[in-house]
PDB file of C-alpha atoms in Angstrom:
ATOM      1  CA  MET A   1     -32.166  14.391   6.320  1.00 41.00           C
ATOM      2  CA  GLY A   2     -33.815  10.968   6.218  1.00 48.00           C
ATOM      3  CA  LEU A   3     -34.125   8.610   3.314  1.00 47.00           C
ATOM      4  CA  LEU A   4     -36.645  10.046   0.877  1.00 49.00           C
ATOM      5  CA  PRO A   5     -39.574   7.844  -0.214  1.00 51.00           C
ATOM      6  CA  ASP A   6     -38.453   8.026  -3.860  1.00 56.00           C
ATOM      7  CA  LEU A   7     -35.179   6.417  -2.814  1.00 69.00           C
ATOM      8  CA  ALA A   8     -36.429   2.936  -2.038  1.00 90.00           C
ATOM      9  CA  TRP A   9     -33.235   0.957  -2.398  1.00 95.00           C
ATOM     10  CA  SER A  10     -31.993  -2.564  -2.878  1.00 96.00           C
ATOM     11  CA  LEU A  11     -28.804  -4.462  -3.584  1.00 97.00           C
ATOM     12  CA  ARG A  12     -28.283  -6.892  -6.412  1.00 97.00           C
ATOM     13  CA  ALA A  13     -25.308  -9.100  -7.173  1.00 98.00           C
ATOM     14  CA  ALA A  14     -22.847  -7.446  -9.532  1.00 98.00           C
ATOM     15  CA  GLY A  15     -21.828  -9.094 -12.769  1.00 97.00           C
ATOM     16  CA  SER A  16     -18.897  -8.582 -15.083  1.00 95.00           C
ATOM     17  CA  ALA A  17     -21.057  -6.287 -17.223  1.00 97.00           C
ATOM     18  CA  ASP A  18     -21.210  -3.786 -14.326  1.00 98.00           C
ATOM     19  CA  VAL A  19     -17.488  -3.033 -14.236  1.00 97.00           C
ATOM     20  CA  GLU A  20     -17.520  -0.024 -16.584  1.00 97.00           C
ATOM     21  CA  ALA A  21     -20.469   1.705 -14.901  1.00 97.00           C
ATOM     22  CA  ILE A  22     -18.781   1.264 -11.524  1.00 98.00           C
ATOM     23  CA  ALA A  23     -15.417   2.454 -12.909  1.00 97.00           C
ATOM     24  CA  GLU A  24     -17.087   5.619 -14.250  1.00 97.00           C
ATOM     25  CA  LEU A  25     -18.863   6.236 -10.949  1.00 97.00           C
ATOM     26  CA  ARG A  26     -15.557   5.774  -9.093  1.00 95.00           C
ATOM     27  CA  ALA A  27     -13.891   8.370 -11.321  1.00 96.00           C
ATOM     28  CA  THR A  28     -16.709  10.855 -10.683  1.00 96.00           C
ATOM     29  CA  VAL A  29     -16.956  10.322  -6.927  1.00 94.00           C
ATOM     30  CA  MET A  30     -13.239  10.180  -6.164  1.00 92.00           C
ATOM     31  CA  ARG A  31     -12.116  13.028  -8.425  1.00 93.00           C
ATOM     32  CA  PRO A  32     -12.438  15.874  -5.861  1.00 91.00           C
ATOM     33  CA  ASP A  33     -10.442  14.003  -3.190  1.00 88.00           C
ATOM     34  CA  LEU A  34      -7.836  12.776  -5.662  1.00 90.00           C
ATOM     35  CA  GLU A  35      -7.404  16.278  -7.104  1.00 91.00           C
ATOM     36  CA  ARG A  36      -7.118  17.754  -3.610  1.00 86.00           C
ATOM     37  CA  LEU A  37      -4.289  15.301  -2.904  1.00 85.00           C
ATOM     38  CA  GLY A  38      -2.670  15.914  -6.310  1.00 87.00           C
ATOM     39  CA  ARG A  39      -3.262  12.293  -7.343  1.00 87.00           C
ATOM     40  CA  TYR A  40      -5.996  12.406  -9.982  1.00 89.00           C
ATOM     41  CA  ASP A  41      -5.206  10.476 -13.154  1.00 92.00           C
ATOM     42  CA  GLU A  42      -8.060  10.068 -15.658  1.00 91.00           C
ATOM     43  CA  HIS A  43      -6.980   6.553 -16.717  1.00 94.00           C
ATOM     44  CA  ARG A  44      -5.628   5.190 -13.430  1.00 94.00           C
ATOM     45  CA  VAL A  45      -8.753   6.009 -11.385  1.00 94.00           C
ATOM     46  CA  ARG A  46     -10.778   3.726 -13.656  1.00 95.00           C
ATOM     47  CA  GLN A  47      -8.102   1.069 -14.185  1.00 96.00           C
ATOM     48  CA  ARG A  48      -7.615   0.497 -10.453  1.00 94.00           C
ATOM     49  CA  LEU A  49     -11.293  -0.462 -10.207  1.00 94.00           C
ATOM     50  CA  ARG A  50     -11.077  -2.730 -13.257  1.00 96.00           C
ATOM     51  CA  ASP A  51      -7.981  -4.459 -11.854  1.00 96.00           C
ATOM     52  CA  SER A  52      -9.540  -5.181  -8.452  1.00 94.00           C
ATOM     53  CA  PHE A  53     -13.170  -5.765  -9.490  1.00 96.00           C
ATOM     54  CA  ALA A  54     -14.559  -8.873  -7.787  1.00 95.00           C
ATOM     55  CA  PRO A  55     -18.124  -9.378  -9.004  1.00 96.00           C
ATOM     56  CA  GLY A  56     -18.629 -12.309  -6.616  1.00 96.00           C
ATOM     57  CA  HIS A  57     -18.187  -9.978  -3.625  1.00 97.00           C
ATOM     58  CA  THR A  58     -19.698  -6.819  -5.127  1.00 98.00           C
ATOM     59  CA  SER A  59     -23.244  -5.530  -4.949  1.00 98.00           C
ATOM     60  CA  VAL A  60     -24.821  -2.898  -7.143  1.00 98.00           C
ATOM     61  CA  VAL A  61     -26.862  -0.345  -5.209  1.00 98.00           C
ATOM     62  CA  LEU A  62     -30.207   0.418  -6.828  1.00 97.00           C
ATOM     63  CA  ALA A  63     -32.257   3.456  -5.818  1.00 95.00           C
ATOM     64  CA  GLY A  64     -35.725   3.735  -7.256  1.00 91.00           C
ATOM     65  CA  GLY A  65     -34.797   0.753  -9.422  1.00 91.00           C
ATOM     66  CA  ALA A  66     -31.878   2.561 -11.108  1.00 94.00           C
ATOM     67  CA  PHE A  67     -28.110   2.142 -10.772  1.00 97.00           C
ATOM     68  CA  ALA A  68     -26.975   4.345  -7.893  1.00 97.00           C
ATOM     69  CA  GLY A  69     -23.725   2.832  -6.706  1.00 97.00           C
ATOM     70  CA  SER A  70     -21.690  -0.149  -5.633  1.00 98.00           C
ATOM     71  CA  VAL A  71     -20.135  -1.759  -2.597  1.00 98.00           C
ATOM     72  CA  THR A  72     -17.718  -4.649  -2.202  1.00 97.00           C
ATOM     73  CA  LEU A  73     -17.446  -6.735   0.947  1.00 97.00           C
ATOM     74  CA  ARG A  74     -14.523  -9.111   0.529  1.00 95.00           C
ATOM     75  CA  PRO A  75     -13.420 -11.797   3.022  1.00 95.00           C
ATOM     76  CA  ARG A  76     -10.042 -10.949   4.542  1.00 92.00           C
ATOM     77  CA  ASP A  77      -8.060 -11.970   7.632  1.00 86.00           C
ATOM     78  CA  ALA A  78     -10.955 -13.795   9.354  1.00 88.00           C
ATOM     79  CA  GLY A  79     -13.105 -10.717   8.790  1.00 96.00           C
ATOM     80  CA  TRP A  80     -14.213  -8.463   5.957  1.00 97.00           C
ATOM     81  CA  TRP A  81     -12.709  -5.679   3.845  1.00 97.00           C
ATOM     82  CA  LEU A  82     -15.194  -3.019   2.709  1.00 98.00           C
ATOM     83  CA  GLU A  83     -14.205  -1.312  -0.531  1.00 96.00           C
ATOM     84  CA  HIS A  84     -15.536   0.310  -3.672  1.00 96.00           C
ATOM     85  CA  PHE A  85     -18.432   1.898  -1.806  1.00 97.00           C
ATOM     86  CA  TYR A  86     -19.516   4.604  -4.207  1.00 97.00           C
ATOM     87  CA  LEU A  87     -22.836   6.380  -4.522  1.00 96.00           C
ATOM     88  CA  SER A  88     -23.888   8.649  -7.335  1.00 96.00           C
ATOM     89  CA  PRO A  89     -23.755  12.332  -6.339  1.00 94.00           C
ATOM     90  CA  ALA A  90     -27.476  12.512  -7.231  1.00 93.00           C
ATOM     91  CA  VAL A  91     -28.350  10.284  -4.247  1.00 93.00           C
ATOM     92  CA  GLN A  92     -25.729  11.391  -1.740  1.00 91.00           C
ATOM     93  CA  GLY A  93     -26.795  13.204   1.418  1.00 90.00           C
ATOM     94  CA  ARG A  94     -30.195  11.500   1.664  1.00 90.00           C
ATOM     95  CA  GLY A  95     -29.362   8.655   4.038  1.00 92.00           C
ATOM     96  CA  LEU A  96     -28.778   6.020   1.371  1.00 95.00           C
ATOM     97  CA  GLY A  97     -25.117   5.459   2.290  1.00 95.00           C
ATOM     98  CA  SER A  98     -26.018   5.030   5.937  1.00 94.00           C
ATOM     99  CA  ALA A  99     -28.846   2.612   5.079  1.00 95.00           C
ATOM    100  CA  VAL A 100     -26.648   0.465   2.823  1.00 96.00           C
ATOM    101  CA  LEU A 101     -23.731   0.461   5.263  1.00 97.00           C
ATOM    102  CA  GLY A 102     -26.021  -0.334   8.196  1.00 95.00           C
ATOM    103  CA  SER A 103     -27.486  -3.292   6.313  1.00 95.00           C
ATOM    104  CA  LEU A 104     -24.027  -4.695   5.514  1.00 97.00           C
ATOM    105  CA  LEU A 105     -22.852  -4.237   9.100  1.00 97.00           C
ATOM    106  CA  GLU A 106     -25.899  -6.071  10.452  1.00 95.00           C
ATOM    107  CA  ARG A 107     -24.731  -9.094   8.428  1.00 94.00           C
ATOM    108  CA  THR A 108     -21.099  -8.852   9.556  1.00 96.00           C
ATOM    109  CA  ASP A 109     -22.172  -8.341  13.176  1.00 95.00           C
ATOM    110  CA  ALA A 110     -24.384 -11.433  12.988  1.00 95.00           C
ATOM    111  CA  GLY A 111     -21.316 -13.396  11.927  1.00 94.00           C
ATOM    112  CA  GLY A 112     -19.165 -11.864  14.666  1.00 95.00           C
ATOM    113  CA  ALA A 113     -16.727 -10.453  12.106  1.00 95.00           C
ATOM    114  CA  THR A 114     -14.452  -7.431  12.149  1.00 97.00           C
ATOM    115  CA  VAL A 115     -14.677  -5.067   9.160  1.00 98.00           C
ATOM    116  CA  ARG A 116     -11.787  -2.966   7.844  1.00 97.00           C
ATOM    117  CA  LEU A 117     -11.600  -0.301   5.159  1.00 97.00           C
ATOM    118  CA  ASP A 118      -9.535   2.600   3.998  1.00 95.00           C
ATOM    119  CA  VAL A 119     -10.734   6.066   3.123  1.00 95.00           C
ATOM    120  CA  MET A 120      -8.792   8.935   1.589  1.00 91.00           C
ATOM    121  CA  ARG A 121      -7.534  11.594   3.968  1.00 90.00           C
ATOM    122  CA  GLY A 122      -9.995  14.470   4.137  1.00 88.00           C
ATOM    123  CA  SER A 123     -12.839  12.503   2.540  1.00 89.00           C
ATOM    124  CA  ALA A 124     -16.326  13.315   3.813  1.00 89.00           C
ATOM    125  CA  ALA A 125     -17.025   9.547   3.771  1.00 92.00           C
ATOM    126  CA  ARG A 126     -14.934   9.196   6.928  1.00 94.00           C
ATOM    127  CA  ARG A 127     -17.752  10.768   8.968  1.00 94.00           C
ATOM    128  CA  LEU A 128     -20.186   8.117   7.698  1.00 95.00           C
ATOM    129  CA  TYR A 129     -17.834   5.348   8.787  1.00 97.00           C
ATOM    130  CA  GLU A 130     -17.243   6.931  12.195  1.00 96.00           C
ATOM    131  CA  ARG A 131     -21.017   7.174  12.777  1.00 95.00           C
ATOM    132  CA  HIS A 132     -21.179   3.425  12.197  1.00 96.00           C
ATOM    133  CA  GLY A 133     -18.510   2.560  14.750  1.00 96.00           C
ATOM    134  CA  PHE A 134     -15.304   2.563  12.682  1.00 97.00           C
ATOM    135  CA  THR A 135     -12.172   3.913  14.361  1.00 97.00           C
ATOM    136  CA  VAL A 136      -8.772   4.807  12.958  1.00 97.00           C
ATOM    137  CA  GLU A 137      -6.302   1.942  13.003  1.00 96.00           C
ATOM    138  CA  ARG A 138      -3.475   3.723  11.144  1.00 96.00           C
ATOM    139  CA  GLU A 139      -2.817   6.436   8.577  1.00 95.00           C
ATOM    140  CA  ASP A 140      -0.410   7.122   5.764  1.00 93.00           C
ATOM    141  CA  PRO A 141       0.029  10.272   3.657  1.00 89.00           C
ATOM    142  CA  VAL A 142      -2.974   9.387   1.445  1.00 89.00           C
ATOM    143  CA  ASP A 143      -5.223   6.917   3.293  1.00 92.00           C
ATOM    144  CA  VAL A 144      -6.821   6.446   6.703  1.00 96.00           C
ATOM    145  CA  TYR A 145      -7.251   2.779   7.625  1.00 97.00           C
ATOM    146  CA  MET A 146     -10.252   2.095   9.822  1.00 98.00           C
ATOM    147  CA  VAL A 147     -11.546  -0.908  11.745  1.00 97.00           C
ATOM    148  CA  ARG A 148     -14.877  -1.856  13.291  1.00 97.00           C
ATOM    149  CA  PRO A 149     -15.248  -4.818  15.634  1.00 96.00           C
ATOM    150  CA  PRO A 150     -18.520  -6.759  15.614  1.00 94.00           C
ATOM    151  CA  GLY A 151     -21.247  -4.604  17.143  1.00 89.00           C
ATOM    152  CA  GLY A 152     -19.042  -1.516  16.834  1.00 82.00           C
ATOM    153  CA  ALA A 153     -21.879   0.963  16.497  1.00 59.00           C
ATOM    154  CA  GLU A 154     -23.759  -0.491  19.479  1.00 58.00           C
ATOM    155  CA  ALA A 155     -20.627  -0.368  21.636  1.00 45.00           C
ATOM    156  CA  ASP A 156     -20.128   3.295  20.704  1.00 45.00           C
ATOM    157  CA  ARG A 157     -23.758   4.133  21.552  1.00 45.00           C
ATOM    158  CA  ALA A 158     -23.486   2.334  24.902  1.00 41.00           C
ATOM    159  CA  GLU A 159     -20.376   4.379  25.779  1.00 40.00           C
ATOM    160  CA  ALA A 160     -22.132   7.620  24.784  1.00 41.00           C
ATOM    161  CA  ASP A 161     -25.187   6.732  26.901  1.00 43.00           C
ATOM    162  CA  GLY A 162     -23.087   5.584  29.892  1.00 44.00           C
TER     163      GLY A 162
END
């Protein structure tokens, strides 16, 4: 399903005042995966966001002008680390995640940078990352660590077409 017209979206720089809204969204979005893995803790799920919140590297996702999510793109190891990419359940499944991720990856590709992330085992978000050229680098009992070289999605499409 494509992006619906009522979901015109934009990114704005996050500020310290956004931390609690993002922490609440994180708790909502991650709860099913954390419960499935037996790791849900009402306090810890929010506190981990508060402890690692970096407003200078975080963007708030707006859909139709309203708060719809967040994403952090932090410099790391001569590349980027993508984290705290959460979208409200009300806007999931409409192409917004793909649009936001694609926009961020256009910027990292232009800079010739590798992007890394981790996603919880069994999370549906993994499929989104794979569609955008991320591949598994390593796994542990809870997380799957993924990497995408510059132009990763284009390289994958070229292989599929070849």
